[in-house]
Short mmCIF file of C-alpha atoms and ligand atoms in Angstrom, two decimals:
data_model
loop_
_atom_site.label_atom_id
_atom_site.label_comp_id
_atom_site.label_asym_id
_atom_site.label_seq_id
_atom_site.Cartn_x
_atom_site.Cartn_y
_atom_site.Cartn_z
CA MET A 1 37.50 20.69 -62.99
CA THR A 2 40.91 21.21 -64.48
CA ALA A 3 42.31 22.62 -61.25
CA MET A 4 45.88 23.91 -61.48
CA LEU A 5 45.62 25.23 -57.95
CA ARG A 6 44.22 23.38 -54.96
CA PHE A 7 43.88 24.23 -51.33
CA LEU A 8 42.79 22.50 -48.17
CA THR A 9 42.13 23.98 -44.76
CA ALA A 10 42.02 22.34 -41.34
CA GLY A 11 41.21 23.65 -37.90
CA GLU A 12 38.37 24.29 -35.47
CA SER A 13 37.11 27.68 -34.29
CA HIS A 14 38.52 27.22 -30.78
CA GLY A 15 41.22 24.68 -31.61
CA ARG A 16 44.92 25.49 -31.55
CA ALA A 17 45.15 26.92 -35.02
CA LEU A 18 43.85 27.04 -38.56
CA VAL A 19 46.03 25.46 -41.18
CA ALA A 20 45.99 25.81 -44.97
CA ILE A 21 47.96 24.17 -47.76
CA LEU A 22 47.99 25.80 -51.18
CA GLU A 23 49.38 23.69 -53.96
CA GLY A 24 50.22 24.73 -57.52
CA MET A 25 51.57 28.25 -57.01
CA PRO A 26 54.36 28.85 -59.52
CA ALA A 27 57.94 29.47 -58.44
CA GLY A 28 59.39 32.96 -58.43
CA LEU A 29 56.49 34.90 -56.94
CA PRO A 30 57.53 37.47 -54.32
CA LEU A 31 55.53 36.74 -51.17
CA SER A 32 55.73 37.95 -47.58
CA GLU A 33 53.73 37.35 -44.43
CA ASP A 34 52.86 41.05 -44.51
CA ASP A 35 51.12 40.62 -47.90
CA ILE A 36 48.87 38.04 -46.26
CA ALA A 37 48.40 39.92 -42.97
CA ALA A 38 47.01 42.98 -44.75
CA GLU A 39 44.17 40.93 -46.25
CA MET A 40 43.48 39.07 -43.01
CA ALA A 41 43.16 42.34 -41.11
CA ARG A 42 40.52 43.56 -43.59
CA ARG A 43 38.41 40.47 -42.82
CA GLN A 44 38.45 41.21 -39.10
CA LEU A 45 36.79 44.60 -39.46
CA GLY A 46 33.16 45.52 -39.88
CA TYR A 47 30.42 47.09 -37.82
CA GLY A 48 28.33 44.34 -36.23
CA ARG A 49 31.11 41.90 -35.30
CA GLY A 50 31.07 40.39 -31.81
CA GLY A 51 33.67 39.94 -29.08
CA ARG A 52 35.81 37.37 -30.83
CA MET A 53 37.37 39.86 -33.22
CA GLN A 54 38.64 41.86 -30.24
CA ILE A 55 40.52 38.75 -29.09
CA GLU A 56 42.07 37.58 -32.35
CA GLN A 57 44.80 39.34 -34.32
CA ASP A 58 44.98 37.10 -37.31
CA ARG A 59 48.36 36.53 -38.86
CA ALA A 60 49.44 33.62 -41.04
CA GLU A 61 52.87 32.15 -40.57
CA ILE A 62 54.37 30.77 -43.78
CA ILE A 63 55.57 27.27 -42.86
CA SER A 64 56.75 26.08 -46.26
CA GLY A 65 57.01 26.86 -49.96
CA VAL A 66 58.76 30.23 -49.66
CA ILE A 67 62.49 30.90 -49.43
CA ARG A 68 64.01 34.38 -49.13
CA GLY A 69 60.68 36.00 -49.89
CA GLU A 70 59.96 34.02 -53.08
CA THR A 71 57.80 30.99 -53.79
CA ILE A 72 59.73 27.88 -54.82
CA GLY A 73 56.92 26.00 -56.56
CA ALA A 74 56.41 23.73 -53.55
CA PRO A 75 53.17 23.51 -51.51
CA ILE A 76 52.69 26.59 -49.34
CA ALA A 77 51.60 25.72 -45.81
CA LEU A 78 50.14 28.38 -43.52
CA TRP A 79 49.57 28.39 -39.76
CA ILE A 80 47.13 30.81 -38.14
CA ALA A 81 47.15 30.53 -34.36
CA ASN A 82 43.87 30.92 -32.44
CA ARG A 83 44.20 33.13 -29.39
CA ASP A 84 40.83 31.91 -28.11
CA TRP A 85 41.92 28.29 -27.86
CA ARG A 86 39.69 26.37 -25.45
CA LYS A 87 39.69 22.87 -24.07
CA ASP A 88 37.00 20.88 -22.23
CA GLU A 89 34.01 23.05 -23.01
CA PRO A 90 30.64 21.66 -21.83
CA ASP A 91 28.40 19.85 -24.36
CA ILE A 92 25.78 21.78 -26.31
CA THR A 93 22.61 19.78 -27.03
CA ARG A 94 20.23 22.54 -28.21
CA PRO A 95 20.80 22.90 -31.98
CA ARG A 96 20.40 26.36 -33.56
CA PRO A 97 17.98 26.57 -36.51
CA GLY A 98 19.88 27.72 -39.58
CA HIS A 99 23.28 26.53 -38.33
CA THR A 100 24.59 23.07 -39.24
CA ASP A 101 24.09 21.88 -35.65
CA LEU A 102 21.22 19.43 -36.16
CA VAL A 103 22.13 18.00 -39.56
CA GLY A 104 25.75 17.68 -38.49
CA ALA A 105 24.71 15.74 -35.38
CA GLN A 106 22.43 13.53 -37.47
CA LYS A 107 25.04 12.94 -40.14
CA TYR A 108 27.96 12.07 -37.84
CA GLY A 109 26.01 10.59 -34.90
CA PHE A 110 26.86 13.27 -32.30
CA ARG A 111 24.82 14.37 -29.31
CA ASP A 112 27.12 17.31 -28.62
CA VAL A 113 26.73 19.87 -31.39
CA ARG A 114 30.02 21.50 -30.39
CA ARG A 115 31.63 18.78 -32.50
CA VAL A 116 29.76 20.25 -35.46
CA LEU A 117 29.88 23.98 -34.84
CA GLU A 118 33.61 24.06 -34.12
CA ARG A 119 34.37 23.18 -37.74
CA ALA A 120 31.23 24.67 -39.31
CA SER A 121 32.16 28.06 -37.82
CA ALA A 122 33.06 30.86 -40.19
CA ARG A 123 36.36 31.11 -38.32
CA GLU A 124 37.62 28.81 -41.08
CA THR A 125 37.34 31.65 -43.57
CA ALA A 126 40.41 33.30 -42.02
CA ALA A 127 42.43 30.52 -43.68
CA ARG A 128 40.69 31.13 -47.01
CA VAL A 129 41.56 34.81 -46.90
CA ALA A 130 45.21 33.87 -46.29
CA VAL A 131 45.15 31.58 -49.34
CA GLY A 132 43.31 34.22 -51.36
CA ALA A 133 45.98 36.79 -50.49
CA ILE A 134 48.62 34.60 -52.17
CA CYS A 135 46.42 34.16 -55.27
CA ARG A 136 45.91 37.89 -55.32
CA ARG A 137 49.66 38.42 -55.21
CA LEU A 138 50.00 36.30 -58.36
CA LEU A 139 47.21 38.18 -60.14
CA LEU A 140 48.78 41.51 -59.20
CA GLU A 141 51.88 40.55 -61.22
CA PHE A 142 49.61 40.80 -64.28
CA GLY A 143 47.78 43.94 -63.22
CA VAL A 144 44.63 42.20 -61.97
CA ARG A 145 43.09 43.93 -58.95
CA LEU A 146 40.17 42.87 -56.77
CA MET A 147 37.80 44.84 -54.58
CA SER A 148 34.44 44.43 -52.93
CA HIS A 149 31.73 46.51 -51.34
CA VAL A 150 28.49 45.92 -49.49
CA THR A 151 25.36 46.80 -51.46
CA GLU A 152 22.70 45.75 -48.98
CA ILE A 153 22.30 44.97 -45.24
CA GLY A 154 19.02 43.87 -43.64
CA GLY A 155 16.97 45.29 -46.53
CA VAL A 156 18.80 48.67 -46.58
CA VAL A 157 20.12 49.02 -50.15
CA ILE A 158 22.67 51.46 -51.63
CA ARG A 159 21.09 54.21 -53.66
CA ARG A 160 24.14 55.89 -55.16
CA ARG A 161 27.55 54.59 -56.16
CA PRO A 162 30.57 56.31 -57.67
CA GLU A 163 31.30 55.68 -61.34
CA ARG A 164 34.99 54.96 -60.94
CA TRP A 165 36.02 51.59 -59.50
CA GLU A 166 38.98 53.18 -57.69
CA GLU A 167 36.61 55.42 -55.79
CA ILE A 168 34.38 52.46 -54.95
CA ALA A 169 37.39 50.64 -53.48
CA GLU A 170 38.51 53.71 -51.49
CA ARG A 171 35.08 54.45 -50.07
CA ALA A 172 34.46 50.82 -49.15
CA ALA A 173 37.79 50.71 -47.31
CA ALA A 174 36.88 53.85 -45.35
CA SER A 175 33.39 52.65 -44.37
CA ALA A 176 32.61 50.66 -41.21
CA VAL A 177 30.16 48.51 -43.19
CA ARG A 178 32.19 48.68 -46.44
CA CYS A 179 29.36 50.62 -48.12
CA VAL A 180 30.13 53.34 -50.72
CA ASP A 181 26.98 55.40 -50.07
CA PRO A 182 27.62 57.45 -46.87
CA GLN A 183 23.95 58.11 -46.18
CA VAL A 184 23.05 54.46 -46.57
CA GLU A 185 26.05 53.52 -44.41
CA GLU A 186 24.41 55.34 -41.47
CA GLU A 187 21.13 53.56 -42.15
CA MET A 188 22.90 50.20 -42.27
CA LYS A 189 24.63 50.87 -38.94
CA ALA A 190 21.32 51.88 -37.39
CA ALA A 191 19.72 48.67 -38.70
CA ILE A 192 22.56 46.63 -37.17
CA ASP A 193 22.19 48.45 -33.81
CA GLU A 194 18.47 47.91 -33.82
CA ALA A 195 18.77 44.21 -34.70
CA GLY A 196 21.41 43.78 -31.98
CA GLU A 197 19.11 45.34 -29.38
CA ARG A 198 16.38 42.90 -30.35
CA GLY A 199 18.81 39.98 -30.09
CA ASP A 200 18.45 39.51 -33.84
CA THR A 201 20.91 39.26 -36.76
CA LEU A 202 21.07 40.66 -40.31
CA GLY A 203 22.20 39.38 -43.69
CA GLY A 204 22.91 41.28 -46.88
CA VAL A 205 24.59 41.40 -50.26
CA PHE A 206 28.18 42.14 -51.29
CA GLU A 207 29.68 42.70 -54.72
CA VAL A 208 33.15 41.55 -55.76
CA VAL A 209 34.86 43.16 -58.77
CA ALA A 210 38.04 42.13 -60.58
CA LEU A 211 39.70 44.59 -62.95
CA GLY A 212 42.44 44.03 -65.51
CA LEU A 213 41.58 40.47 -66.55
CA PRO A 214 42.48 39.39 -70.04
CA PRO A 215 39.72 37.96 -72.23
CA GLY A 216 39.69 34.18 -72.54
CA LEU A 217 39.93 32.85 -68.96
CA GLY A 218 37.70 29.81 -68.42
CA SER A 219 35.97 28.34 -71.44
CA TYR A 220 32.62 27.68 -73.07
CA VAL A 221 33.66 24.20 -74.23
CA HIS A 222 32.63 22.23 -71.16
CA TRP A 223 30.48 22.78 -68.07
CA ASP A 224 33.24 22.43 -65.56
CA ARG A 225 35.53 24.89 -67.33
CA LYS A 226 33.05 27.75 -67.26
CA LEU A 227 34.43 30.63 -65.24
CA ASP A 228 31.05 31.87 -64.00
CA ALA A 229 30.10 28.37 -62.81
CA ARG A 230 33.38 28.09 -60.92
CA LEU A 231 32.92 31.52 -59.37
CA ALA A 232 29.39 30.62 -58.29
CA ALA A 233 30.56 27.40 -56.65
CA ALA A 234 33.41 29.19 -54.87
CA LEU A 235 31.15 31.96 -53.56
CA MET A 236 28.40 29.53 -52.53
CA SER A 237 30.97 27.64 -50.47
CA ILE A 238 31.32 30.63 -48.12
CA ASN A 239 29.38 30.17 -44.87
CA ALA A 240 25.80 31.53 -44.98
CA ILE A 241 25.79 32.37 -48.72
CA LYS A 242 22.44 31.53 -50.29
CA GLY A 243 22.60 33.17 -53.70
CA VAL A 244 25.08 34.35 -56.36
CA GLU A 245 24.61 36.68 -59.33
CA VAL A 246 26.93 37.52 -62.23
CA GLY A 247 26.47 40.94 -63.86
CA LEU A 248 22.77 41.76 -64.20
CA GLY A 249 22.06 38.37 -62.65
CA PHE A 250 18.36 37.89 -61.86
CA THR A 251 17.62 41.34 -63.31
CA ALA A 252 18.60 40.00 -66.75
CA ALA A 253 15.57 37.72 -66.61
CA ARG A 254 13.32 40.79 -66.53
CA THR A 255 15.22 42.84 -69.14
CA PRO A 256 14.66 42.67 -72.93
CA GLY A 257 17.59 41.48 -75.02
CA SER A 258 18.12 44.96 -76.44
CA ALA A 259 19.04 46.21 -72.94
CA ALA A 260 20.65 43.08 -71.51
CA HIS A 261 23.79 42.73 -73.64
CA ASP A 262 27.03 44.66 -74.05
CA GLU A 263 27.57 46.10 -77.53
CA ILE A 264 30.94 45.43 -79.14
CA LEU A 265 33.20 48.42 -79.87
CA TYR A 266 36.70 48.89 -81.26
CA SER A 267 39.33 51.56 -80.83
CA ARG A 268 43.04 51.61 -81.62
CA GLU A 269 44.02 52.13 -77.98
CA ARG A 270 41.69 49.63 -76.37
CA GLY A 271 41.17 47.11 -79.20
CA PHE A 272 37.88 45.20 -78.97
CA HIS A 273 35.83 46.15 -75.93
CA ARG A 274 32.23 46.54 -74.75
CA GLY A 275 30.08 49.58 -74.24
CA SER A 276 28.67 48.42 -70.88
CA ASP A 277 29.25 45.76 -68.23
CA ARG A 278 25.87 44.04 -68.00
CA SER A 279 27.32 40.57 -68.56
CA GLY A 280 29.48 40.95 -65.45
CA GLY A 281 32.59 40.24 -67.51
CA THR A 282 31.77 36.73 -68.72
CA GLU A 283 30.19 35.44 -71.92
CA GLY A 284 29.80 31.70 -72.41
CA GLY A 285 31.68 31.06 -69.19
CA THR A 286 34.74 32.91 -70.55
CA SER A 287 36.15 36.22 -69.29
CA THR A 288 35.56 39.09 -71.74
CA GLY A 289 38.32 41.32 -70.42
CA ASP A 290 35.80 43.77 -68.99
CA PRO A 291 35.31 44.19 -65.23
CA LEU A 292 34.23 40.94 -63.61
CA ILE A 293 31.24 41.66 -61.36
CA VAL A 294 29.70 39.06 -59.04
CA ARG A 295 27.38 39.44 -56.08
CA ALA A 296 26.50 37.09 -53.25
CA ALA A 297 23.57 37.08 -50.83
CA MET A 298 24.30 36.19 -47.22
CA LYS A 299 21.58 35.01 -44.87
CA PRO A 300 21.42 36.41 -41.32
CA LEU A 301 23.71 34.61 -38.84
CA SER A 302 21.94 31.79 -37.08
CA THR A 303 23.06 32.42 -33.50
CA LEU A 304 20.28 34.61 -32.08
CA ARG A 305 20.43 36.15 -28.62
CA THR A 306 16.64 35.97 -28.68
CA PRO A 307 16.62 32.31 -29.69
CA LEU A 308 14.27 30.41 -31.97
CA ARG A 309 12.52 27.19 -30.97
CA SER A 310 14.50 23.99 -30.98
CA VAL A 311 14.46 20.52 -29.42
CA ASP A 312 17.06 19.15 -26.99
CA LEU A 313 18.95 16.31 -28.67
CA VAL A 314 19.06 14.27 -25.45
CA THR A 315 15.75 14.94 -23.66
CA LYS A 316 13.72 15.54 -26.88
CA GLU A 317 11.98 18.34 -24.96
CA PRO A 318 11.14 21.63 -26.69
CA VAL A 319 13.78 24.23 -25.74
CA GLU A 320 15.20 27.53 -26.92
CA ALA A 321 18.20 27.16 -29.25
CA ALA A 322 21.64 27.55 -27.71
CA VAL A 323 23.06 31.07 -27.42
CA VAL A 324 26.81 31.39 -27.88
CA ARG A 325 28.92 34.49 -28.47
CA SER A 326 28.46 35.65 -32.06
CA ASP A 327 28.17 38.60 -34.42
CA VAL A 328 25.04 40.61 -35.33
CA CYS A 329 26.15 41.08 -38.93
CA ALA A 330 29.17 39.78 -40.83
CA VAL A 331 28.37 40.93 -44.37
CA PRO A 332 31.33 43.40 -44.52
CA ALA A 333 33.73 40.57 -43.63
CA ALA A 334 31.99 38.22 -46.08
CA GLY A 335 32.86 40.62 -48.91
CA VAL A 336 36.57 40.25 -48.11
CA ILE A 337 36.16 36.45 -48.05
CA GLY A 338 34.34 36.72 -51.39
CA GLU A 339 37.36 38.54 -52.83
CA ALA A 340 39.60 35.73 -51.60
CA MET A 341 37.49 33.01 -53.22
CA VAL A 342 37.24 34.98 -56.48
CA ALA A 343 41.04 35.48 -56.40
CA PHE A 344 41.51 31.73 -56.02
CA VAL A 345 39.24 30.91 -58.99
CA LEU A 346 40.85 33.59 -61.18
CA ALA A 347 44.40 32.54 -60.29
CA ASP A 348 43.48 28.94 -61.14
CA ALA A 349 41.95 29.98 -64.50
CA PHE A 350 44.97 32.20 -65.16
CA LEU A 351 47.40 29.32 -64.66
CA GLU A 352 45.26 27.13 -66.93
CA LYS A 353 45.41 29.67 -69.74
CA PHE A 354 49.07 30.63 -69.41
CA GLY A 355 50.42 27.38 -67.99
CA GLY A 356 53.81 27.22 -66.44
CA ASP A 357 55.14 26.42 -63.03
CA ALA A 358 57.56 29.34 -63.02
CA LEU A 359 56.51 32.98 -63.04
CA VAL A 360 59.00 33.82 -65.80
CA ASP A 361 57.37 31.33 -68.21
CA ILE A 362 53.89 32.49 -67.32
CA ARG A 363 54.90 36.06 -68.05
CA ALA A 364 56.26 35.08 -71.47
CA ALA A 365 53.03 33.25 -72.34
CA TYR A 366 50.94 36.15 -71.08
CA ASP A 367 52.92 38.75 -73.04
CA ALA A 368 52.68 36.68 -76.23
CA TYR A 369 48.91 36.38 -75.80
CA VAL A 370 48.46 40.11 -75.19
CA GLN A 371 50.58 40.81 -78.28
CA ARG A 372 48.49 38.41 -80.39
CA LEU A 373 45.28 40.11 -79.22
CA ARG A 374 46.74 43.47 -80.19
CA GLU A 375 47.50 42.24 -83.70
CA MET A 376 44.08 40.61 -84.16
C1 EPS B 401 31.19 32.19 -35.54
C2 EPS B 401 31.00 32.61 -34.20
C3 EPS B 401 31.87 33.64 -33.59
C4 EPS B 401 32.49 34.50 -34.67
C5 EPS B 401 33.17 33.54 -35.64
C6 EPS B 401 32.17 32.81 -36.41
O1 EPS B 401 33.00 33.05 -32.94
P1 EPS B 401 33.00 32.77 -31.36
O2 EPS B 401 32.06 31.62 -31.21
O3 EPS B 401 34.41 32.43 -30.99
O4 EPS B 401 32.50 34.03 -30.72
O5 EPS B 401 33.37 35.44 -34.14
O6 EPS B 401 34.02 34.23 -36.50
C7 EPS B 401 35.35 34.15 -36.26
C8 EPS B 401 35.89 33.62 -35.19
C9 EPS B 401 36.14 34.72 -37.34
O7 EPS B 401 37.36 34.65 -37.29
O8 EPS B 401 35.51 35.26 -38.27
C10 EPS B 401 30.38 31.09 -36.10
O9 EPS B 401 29.67 30.42 -35.35
O10 EPS B 401 30.42 30.87 -37.31
#
């Protein structure tokens, strides 16, 4: 990949803190800790979360890369303290099916799966949302906005959705499960309650949308430049994600060509544009300038209060898998994490197209490109 932006995270779920370093952000971008905190708070919400979210109040401290509220082009380091910091916890030797417990123990030679689950925990995604918030701040300078909503939880699927994206964003923000269909929201909450009572967990699907992108981000010229491929990799890297779709996605496979593509239109005000958004905003791995629409499928969380069968790593005896505090459903939070990963990929592709290590130069390149498109 031609990455202009890179980030690394460090930290365990119950260690002192999560840490992130974002490298490649241009100089001159206004950035505050409040910009980041707003996104992190969204990730902490959602019907179906467990006790941990009552303990944490996630906030990222900016350690470097920002002076007087503006980026300086240097690596941006973030520190997110864990309130639930624990030391000397007892070993866990009963791996949970579906979690990384067993393969992690096999891979690294551990008998205590705590050494695996501490880092495999989705706690790490708090750091990704902090990084994503910075990427989002860059995109906002060019009018790019991101949103997400939950389309499915435990087999309960939305039936109706508003036409306007703004309304989708507003309704998702007001919903406890981030679902835009109020009737279905109640059904989703009931499904979560019912699963919780059974000691079970639920997965689902979320959709991430980016509006205001220019055409031409990513490229068709090589596999690792394709925007859709990069988005898929970024979304698949989120804990518990098992599938990704762009636009019609798997439905396109069952749709004739006459109903699967977006016809090309032209008007003076809008220039070239499409009559529909079936492609999900990419053709040939390149953004079309229409809404970018991606969905991800999340499997149910693997910590079950009514545990599945497992085998003790030390005694080799059949046992029930370990039960630790967890959530019943985290799909609403996963949507916010999806937005962060999409923001990262888009910011990276944006910097590739418009170059520059200073916001002022990027703006000049962007304006020239938009002008050229207008004259085309
Ligand atoms: C998680 C288990 C739970 C979740 C956690 C992810 O944590 P704990 O074991 O402390 O109860 O709350 O999510 C977060 C801490 C978070 O910030 O999202 C897991 O095993 O992945």
